[in-house]
Short mmCIF file of C-alpha atoms in Angstrom, two decimals:
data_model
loop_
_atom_site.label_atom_id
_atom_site.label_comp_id
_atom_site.label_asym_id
_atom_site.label_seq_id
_atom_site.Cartn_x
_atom_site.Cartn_y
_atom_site.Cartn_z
CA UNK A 1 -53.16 74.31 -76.26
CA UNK A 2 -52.86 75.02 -79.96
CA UNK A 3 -51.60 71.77 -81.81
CA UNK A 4 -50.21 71.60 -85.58
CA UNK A 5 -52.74 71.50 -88.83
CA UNK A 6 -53.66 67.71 -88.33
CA UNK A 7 -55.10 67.37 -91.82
CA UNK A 8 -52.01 69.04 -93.63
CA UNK A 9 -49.97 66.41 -91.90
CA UNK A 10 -52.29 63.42 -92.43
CA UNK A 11 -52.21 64.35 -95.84
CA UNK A 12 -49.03 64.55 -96.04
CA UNK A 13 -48.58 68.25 -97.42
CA UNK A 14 -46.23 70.68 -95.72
CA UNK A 15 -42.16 70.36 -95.32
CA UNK A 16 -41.12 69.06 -92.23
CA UNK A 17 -40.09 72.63 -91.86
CA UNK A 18 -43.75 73.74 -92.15
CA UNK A 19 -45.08 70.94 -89.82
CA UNK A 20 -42.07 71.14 -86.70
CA UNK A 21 -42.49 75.44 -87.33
CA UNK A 22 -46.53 75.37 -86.80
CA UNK A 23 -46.02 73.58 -83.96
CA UNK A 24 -43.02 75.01 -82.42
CA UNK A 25 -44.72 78.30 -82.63
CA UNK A 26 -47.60 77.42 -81.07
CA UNK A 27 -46.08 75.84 -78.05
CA UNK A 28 -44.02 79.20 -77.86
CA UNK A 29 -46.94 81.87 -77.82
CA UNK A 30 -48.60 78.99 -75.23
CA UNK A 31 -45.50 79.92 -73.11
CA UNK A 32 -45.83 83.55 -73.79
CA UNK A 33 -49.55 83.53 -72.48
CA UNK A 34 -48.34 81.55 -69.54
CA UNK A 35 -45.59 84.38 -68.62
CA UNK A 36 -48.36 86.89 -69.26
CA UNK A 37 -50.49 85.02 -67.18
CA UNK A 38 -47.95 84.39 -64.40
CA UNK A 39 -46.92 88.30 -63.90
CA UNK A 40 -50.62 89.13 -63.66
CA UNK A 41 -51.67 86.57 -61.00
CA UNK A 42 -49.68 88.86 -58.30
CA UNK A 43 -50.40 87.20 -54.53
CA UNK A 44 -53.54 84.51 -55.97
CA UNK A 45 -51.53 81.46 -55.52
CA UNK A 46 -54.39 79.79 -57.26
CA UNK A 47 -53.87 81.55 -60.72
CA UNK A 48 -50.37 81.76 -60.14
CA UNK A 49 -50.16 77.71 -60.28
CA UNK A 50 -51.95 77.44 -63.25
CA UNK A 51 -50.43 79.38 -64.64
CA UNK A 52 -46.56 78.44 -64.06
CA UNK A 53 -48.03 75.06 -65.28
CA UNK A 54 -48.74 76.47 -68.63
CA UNK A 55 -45.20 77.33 -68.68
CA UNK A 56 -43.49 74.21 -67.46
CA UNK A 57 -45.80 72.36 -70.12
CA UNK A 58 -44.95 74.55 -72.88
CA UNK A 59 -41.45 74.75 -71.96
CA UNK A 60 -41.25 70.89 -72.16
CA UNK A 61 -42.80 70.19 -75.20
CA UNK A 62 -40.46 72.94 -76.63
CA UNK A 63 -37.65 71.09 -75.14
CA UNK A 64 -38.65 68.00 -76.05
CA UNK A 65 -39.58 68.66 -79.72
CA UNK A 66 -35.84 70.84 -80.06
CA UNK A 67 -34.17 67.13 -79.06
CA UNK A 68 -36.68 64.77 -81.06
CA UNK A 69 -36.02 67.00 -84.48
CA UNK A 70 -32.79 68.53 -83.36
CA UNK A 71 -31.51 68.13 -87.02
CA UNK A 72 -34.59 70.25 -88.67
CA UNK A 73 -33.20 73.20 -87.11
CA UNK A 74 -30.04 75.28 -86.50
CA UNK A 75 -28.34 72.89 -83.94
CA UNK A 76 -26.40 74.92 -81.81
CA UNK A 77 -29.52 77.17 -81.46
CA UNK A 78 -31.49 74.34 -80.58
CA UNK A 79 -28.99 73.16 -78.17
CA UNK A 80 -28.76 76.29 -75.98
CA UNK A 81 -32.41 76.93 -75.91
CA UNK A 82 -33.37 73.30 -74.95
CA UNK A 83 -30.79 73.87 -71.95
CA UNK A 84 -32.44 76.49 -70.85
CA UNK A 85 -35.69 75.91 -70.81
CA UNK A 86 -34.87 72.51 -69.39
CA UNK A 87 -33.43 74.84 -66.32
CA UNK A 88 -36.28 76.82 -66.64
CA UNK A 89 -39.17 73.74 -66.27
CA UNK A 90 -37.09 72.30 -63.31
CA UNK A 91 -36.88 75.28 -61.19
CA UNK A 92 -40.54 76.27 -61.67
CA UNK A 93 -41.23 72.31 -60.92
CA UNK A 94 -39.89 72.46 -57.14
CA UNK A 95 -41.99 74.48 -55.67
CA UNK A 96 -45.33 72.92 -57.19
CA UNK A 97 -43.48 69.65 -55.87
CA UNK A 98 -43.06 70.45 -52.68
CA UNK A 99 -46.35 71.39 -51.85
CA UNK A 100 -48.26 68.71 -53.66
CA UNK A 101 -45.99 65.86 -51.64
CA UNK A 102 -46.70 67.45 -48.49
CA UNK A 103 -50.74 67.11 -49.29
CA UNK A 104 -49.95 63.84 -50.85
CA UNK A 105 -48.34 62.57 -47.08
CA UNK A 106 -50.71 64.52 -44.92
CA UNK A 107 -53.52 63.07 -46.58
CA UNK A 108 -52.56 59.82 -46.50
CA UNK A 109 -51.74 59.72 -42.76
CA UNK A 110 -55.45 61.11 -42.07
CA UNK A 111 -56.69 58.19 -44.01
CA UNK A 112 -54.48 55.53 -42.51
CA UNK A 113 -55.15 56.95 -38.49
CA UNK A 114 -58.69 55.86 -39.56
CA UNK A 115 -58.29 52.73 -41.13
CA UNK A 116 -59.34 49.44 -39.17
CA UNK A 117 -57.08 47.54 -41.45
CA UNK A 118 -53.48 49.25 -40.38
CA UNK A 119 -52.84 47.31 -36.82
CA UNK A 120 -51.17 49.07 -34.52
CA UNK A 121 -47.84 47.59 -32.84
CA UNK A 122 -48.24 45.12 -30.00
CA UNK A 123 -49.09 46.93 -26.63
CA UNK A 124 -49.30 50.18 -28.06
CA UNK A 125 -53.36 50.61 -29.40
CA UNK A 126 -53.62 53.93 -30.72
CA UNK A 127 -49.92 54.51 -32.11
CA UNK A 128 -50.73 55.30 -35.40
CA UNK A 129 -53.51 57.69 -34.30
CA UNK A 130 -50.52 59.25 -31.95
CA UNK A 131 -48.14 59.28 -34.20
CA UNK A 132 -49.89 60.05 -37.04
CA UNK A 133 -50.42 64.10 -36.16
CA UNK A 134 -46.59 64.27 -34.81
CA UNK A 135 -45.51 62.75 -37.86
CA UNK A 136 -47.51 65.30 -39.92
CA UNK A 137 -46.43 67.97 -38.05
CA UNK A 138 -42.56 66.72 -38.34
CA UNK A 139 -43.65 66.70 -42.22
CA UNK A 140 -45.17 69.59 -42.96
CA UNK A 141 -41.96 71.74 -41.27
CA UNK A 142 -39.74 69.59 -43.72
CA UNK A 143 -41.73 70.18 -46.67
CA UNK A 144 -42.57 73.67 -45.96
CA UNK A 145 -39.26 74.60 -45.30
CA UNK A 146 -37.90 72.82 -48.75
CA UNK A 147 -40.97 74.46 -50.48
CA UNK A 148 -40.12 78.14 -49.18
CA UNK A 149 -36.71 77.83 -50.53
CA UNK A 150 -37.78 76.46 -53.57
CA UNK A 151 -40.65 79.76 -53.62
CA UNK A 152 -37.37 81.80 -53.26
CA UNK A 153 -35.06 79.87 -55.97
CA UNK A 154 -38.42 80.69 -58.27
CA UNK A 155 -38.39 84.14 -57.72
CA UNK A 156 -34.69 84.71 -57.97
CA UNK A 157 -35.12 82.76 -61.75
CA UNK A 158 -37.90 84.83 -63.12
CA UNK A 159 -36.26 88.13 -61.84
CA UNK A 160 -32.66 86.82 -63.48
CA UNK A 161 -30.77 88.15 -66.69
CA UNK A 162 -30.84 84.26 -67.46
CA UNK A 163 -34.68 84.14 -67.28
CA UNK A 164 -34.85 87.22 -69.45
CA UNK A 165 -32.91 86.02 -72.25
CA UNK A 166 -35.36 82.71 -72.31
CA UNK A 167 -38.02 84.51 -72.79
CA UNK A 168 -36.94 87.19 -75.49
CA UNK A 169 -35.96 83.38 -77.05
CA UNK A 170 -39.09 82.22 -77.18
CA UNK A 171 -40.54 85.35 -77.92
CA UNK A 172 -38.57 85.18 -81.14
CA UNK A 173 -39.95 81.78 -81.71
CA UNK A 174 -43.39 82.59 -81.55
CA UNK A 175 -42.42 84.23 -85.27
CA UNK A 176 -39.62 82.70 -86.98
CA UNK A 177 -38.30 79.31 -86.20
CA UNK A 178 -34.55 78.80 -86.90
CA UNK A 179 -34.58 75.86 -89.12
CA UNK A 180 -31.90 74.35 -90.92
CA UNK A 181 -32.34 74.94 -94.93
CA UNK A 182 -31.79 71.80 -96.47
CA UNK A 183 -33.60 69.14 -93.56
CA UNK A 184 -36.88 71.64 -93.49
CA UNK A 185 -37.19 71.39 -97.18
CA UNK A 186 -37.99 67.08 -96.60
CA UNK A 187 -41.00 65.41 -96.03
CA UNK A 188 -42.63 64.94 -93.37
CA UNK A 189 -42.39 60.80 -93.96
CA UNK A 190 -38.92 61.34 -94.86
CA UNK A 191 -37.73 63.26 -92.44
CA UNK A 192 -40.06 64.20 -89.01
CA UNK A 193 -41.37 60.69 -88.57
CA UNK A 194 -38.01 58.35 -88.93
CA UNK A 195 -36.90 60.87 -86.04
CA UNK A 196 -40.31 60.64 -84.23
CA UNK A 197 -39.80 56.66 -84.77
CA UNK A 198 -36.27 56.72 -83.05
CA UNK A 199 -38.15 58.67 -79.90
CA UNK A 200 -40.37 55.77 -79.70
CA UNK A 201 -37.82 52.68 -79.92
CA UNK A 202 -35.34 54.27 -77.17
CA UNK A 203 -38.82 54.60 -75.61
CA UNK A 204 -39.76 50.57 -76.12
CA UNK A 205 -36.19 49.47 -75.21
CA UNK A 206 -36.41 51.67 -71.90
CA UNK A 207 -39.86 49.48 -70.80
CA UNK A 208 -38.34 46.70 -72.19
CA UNK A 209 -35.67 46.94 -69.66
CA UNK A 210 -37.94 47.19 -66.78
CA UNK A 211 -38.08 44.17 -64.64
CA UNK A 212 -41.90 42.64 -64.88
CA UNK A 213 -44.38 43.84 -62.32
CA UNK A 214 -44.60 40.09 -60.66
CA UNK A 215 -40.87 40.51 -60.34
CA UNK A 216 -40.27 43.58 -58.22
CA UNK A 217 -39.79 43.26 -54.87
CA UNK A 218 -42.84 45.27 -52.09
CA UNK A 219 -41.15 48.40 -50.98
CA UNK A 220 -37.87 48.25 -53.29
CA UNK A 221 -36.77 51.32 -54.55
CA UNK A 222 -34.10 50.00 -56.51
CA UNK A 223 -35.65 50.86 -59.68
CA UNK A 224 -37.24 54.15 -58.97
CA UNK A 225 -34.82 55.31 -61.44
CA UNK A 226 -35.46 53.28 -64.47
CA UNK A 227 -39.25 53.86 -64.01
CA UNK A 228 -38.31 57.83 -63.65
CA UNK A 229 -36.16 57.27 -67.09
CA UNK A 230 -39.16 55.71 -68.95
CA UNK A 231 -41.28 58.47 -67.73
CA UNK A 232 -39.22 60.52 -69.44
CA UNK A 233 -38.68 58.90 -72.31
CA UNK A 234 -42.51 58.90 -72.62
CA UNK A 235 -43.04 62.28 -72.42
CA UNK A 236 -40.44 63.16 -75.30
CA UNK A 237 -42.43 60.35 -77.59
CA UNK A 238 -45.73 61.79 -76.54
CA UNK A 239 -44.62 65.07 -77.60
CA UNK A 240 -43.01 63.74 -80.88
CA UNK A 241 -46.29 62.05 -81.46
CA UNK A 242 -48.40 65.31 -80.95
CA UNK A 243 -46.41 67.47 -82.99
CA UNK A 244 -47.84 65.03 -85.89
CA UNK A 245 -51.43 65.79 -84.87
CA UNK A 246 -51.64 62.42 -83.68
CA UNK A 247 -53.95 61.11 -81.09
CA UNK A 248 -51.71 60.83 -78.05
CA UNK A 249 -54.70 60.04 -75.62
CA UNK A 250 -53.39 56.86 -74.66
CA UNK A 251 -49.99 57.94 -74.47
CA UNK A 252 -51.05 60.82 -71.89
CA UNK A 253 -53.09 58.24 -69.88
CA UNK A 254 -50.10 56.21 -69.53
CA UNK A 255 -47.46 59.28 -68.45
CA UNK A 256 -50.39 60.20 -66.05
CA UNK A 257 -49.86 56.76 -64.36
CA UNK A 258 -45.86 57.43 -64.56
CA UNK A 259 -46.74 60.69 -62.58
CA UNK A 260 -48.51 58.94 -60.06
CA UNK A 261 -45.54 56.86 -59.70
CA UNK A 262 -43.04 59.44 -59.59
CA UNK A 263 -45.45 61.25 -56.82
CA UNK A 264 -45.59 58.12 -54.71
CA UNK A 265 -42.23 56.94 -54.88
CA UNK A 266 -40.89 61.16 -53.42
CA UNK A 267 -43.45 61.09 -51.33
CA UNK A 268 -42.39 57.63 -49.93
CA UNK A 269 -38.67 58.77 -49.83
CA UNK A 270 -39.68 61.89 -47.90
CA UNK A 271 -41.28 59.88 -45.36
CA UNK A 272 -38.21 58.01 -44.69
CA UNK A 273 -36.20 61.00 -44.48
CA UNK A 274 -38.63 62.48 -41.95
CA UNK A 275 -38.27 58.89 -40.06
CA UNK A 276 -34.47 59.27 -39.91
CA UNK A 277 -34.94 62.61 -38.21
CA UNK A 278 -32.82 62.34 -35.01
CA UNK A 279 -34.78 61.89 -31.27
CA UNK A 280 -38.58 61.51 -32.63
CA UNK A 281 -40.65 59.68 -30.39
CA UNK A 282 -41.48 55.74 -31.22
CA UNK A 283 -45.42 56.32 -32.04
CA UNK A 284 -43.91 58.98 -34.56
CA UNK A 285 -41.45 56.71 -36.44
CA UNK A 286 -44.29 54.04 -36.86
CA UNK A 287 -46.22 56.26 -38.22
CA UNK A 288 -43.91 57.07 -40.99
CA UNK A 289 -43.22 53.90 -41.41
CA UNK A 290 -46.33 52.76 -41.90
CA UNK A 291 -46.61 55.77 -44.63
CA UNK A 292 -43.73 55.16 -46.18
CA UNK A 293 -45.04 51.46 -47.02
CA UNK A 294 -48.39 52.70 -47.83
CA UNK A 295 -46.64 54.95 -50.76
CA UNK A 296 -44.73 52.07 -51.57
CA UNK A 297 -48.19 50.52 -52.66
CA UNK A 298 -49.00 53.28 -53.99
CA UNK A 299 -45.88 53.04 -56.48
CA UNK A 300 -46.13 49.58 -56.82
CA UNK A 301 -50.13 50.17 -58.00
CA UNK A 302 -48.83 52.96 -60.97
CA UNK A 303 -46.75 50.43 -61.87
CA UNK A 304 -49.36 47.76 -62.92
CA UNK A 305 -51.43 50.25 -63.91
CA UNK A 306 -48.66 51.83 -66.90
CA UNK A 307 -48.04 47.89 -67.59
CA UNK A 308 -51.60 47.46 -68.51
CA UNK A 309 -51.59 50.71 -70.27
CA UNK A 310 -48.70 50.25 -72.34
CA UNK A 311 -49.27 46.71 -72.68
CA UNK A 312 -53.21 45.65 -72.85
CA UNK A 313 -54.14 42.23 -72.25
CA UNK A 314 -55.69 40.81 -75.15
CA UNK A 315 -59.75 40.42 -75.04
CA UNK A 316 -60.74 36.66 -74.98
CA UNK A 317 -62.31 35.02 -77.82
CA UNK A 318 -65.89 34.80 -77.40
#
């Protein structure tokens, strides 16, 4: 991925114009290579992954950057684009979803059927083992199903009028950036990294808001949400951050425990959908329910670990 001059920023050289342009065009020819990419990988689902990946990720940090610095470029153009490529990320996002949840779950239940330390229910030894391969099989038609839909829903985008225009979008970005005349002209001090700063305190105030780690509750969802929120909040920072050649390595350590957290808590929600599935047989529920809990560790885990991220305890005094 192709990030902006860091020394003409460091230095402080370059309009904000200059600095938000290198980088916007960078992340657009990343998405062009991505499409490119994507139409050649035909049936290899392998390539084809990787491939819509590059184009989520470029498509977000577009995205993100077009909110962040909104008022660097022409507005309304901004505006529309960001829509749609926020559109564009989330439908290419399901299907990727989908399958990794269903791996996630499947994975996890042949891991718990062999673990000594999940006891099974009182007079019925073996449950778990039972119920562990109906449950996955009640899973994987769920998720497969929801998956193939979301294959279709893919499809349908990238073939659309709507997809089209995106890309002829970008395509223009890749060359010229529509910036507005007067706001490109600033400094970078003045003008990208006040609005980079504002990123970052809607940011603080979001994890601010988050009840401690010692406070929340095993296997409450209740603020799935807030935690989903601060991932995204993060990501918009990170990608405020980056567009300053900064070093965002700590930054993308943290959103990588957010993912893990987002991952866990779906995956735990799917499992309780499964469980609510009308008529499945007692060995099955317990199975999901013991999966369900075992993601809610799982989210509870990513949790301490962002914390400790974001928040590093201080090294004792020798």
């Amino acid at each position: 991925m192709a990030l902006p001059n860091h020394d003409l920023t460091a230095r402080g050289e370059g309009s904000a114009g200059d600095v938000l342009g290198t980088y916007l065009r960078a992340q657009a020819t990343a998405f062009l290579r991505g499409l490119r990419l994507h139409e050649e990988s035909g049936a290899d689902a392998a390539e084809g992954s990787d491939a819509a990946r590059g184009l989520r990720g470029a498509a977000r940090r577009i995205s993100g950057s077009l909110s962040t610095f909104r008022v660097v470029t022409e507005s309304s153009w901004a505006d529309g684009l960001r829509t749609e490529l926020v559109w564009l990320s989330s439908t290419l996002a399901d299907e990727h979803a989908y399958a990794a949840r269903l791996t996630r779950l499947l994975d996890a239940l042949h891991r718990l059927s062999g673990s000594p330390e999940v006891p099974a229910p009182r007079g019925a030894a073996g449950a778990l083992t039972v119920g562990s391969a109906r449950a996955g099989a009640l899973l994987e038609r769920q998720l497969t199903l929801a998956r193939t839909r979301a294959h279709s829903a893919t499809l349908q985008a990238l073939g659309s009028s709507r997809f089209h225009a995106v890309a002829d979008a970008v395509a223009v970005l890749a060359s010229e950036v529509p910036l507005d005349p007067v706001a490109a002209r600033g400094r970078v001090d003045e003008v990208l990294i006040p609005l980079a700063e504002v990123a970052r305190t809607r940011l603080a105030a979001a994890v601010s808001a988050l009840p401690h780690a010692a406070e929340s509750q095993p296997y409450n969802a209740d603020h799935d949400g807030s935690w989903h929120e601060v991932r995204r909040l993060l990501r918009v920072h990170r990608y405020a951050r980056e567009a300053l050649g900064e070093d965002v390595a700590r930054l993308a350590a943290a959103g990588q425990a957010l993912d893990r957290h987002r991952d866990a808590a779906e995956a735990a929600a799917a499992s309780a959908t499964a469980a609510r599935t009308p008529r499945i047989a007692p060995a099955t529920a317990y199975a999901l329910g013991v999966l369900h809990a075992d993601q809610r560790h799982e989210v509870e885990a990513a949790r301490f670990t962002f914390q400790g991220l974001w928040q590093p305890v201080p090294a004792a005094a020798p």
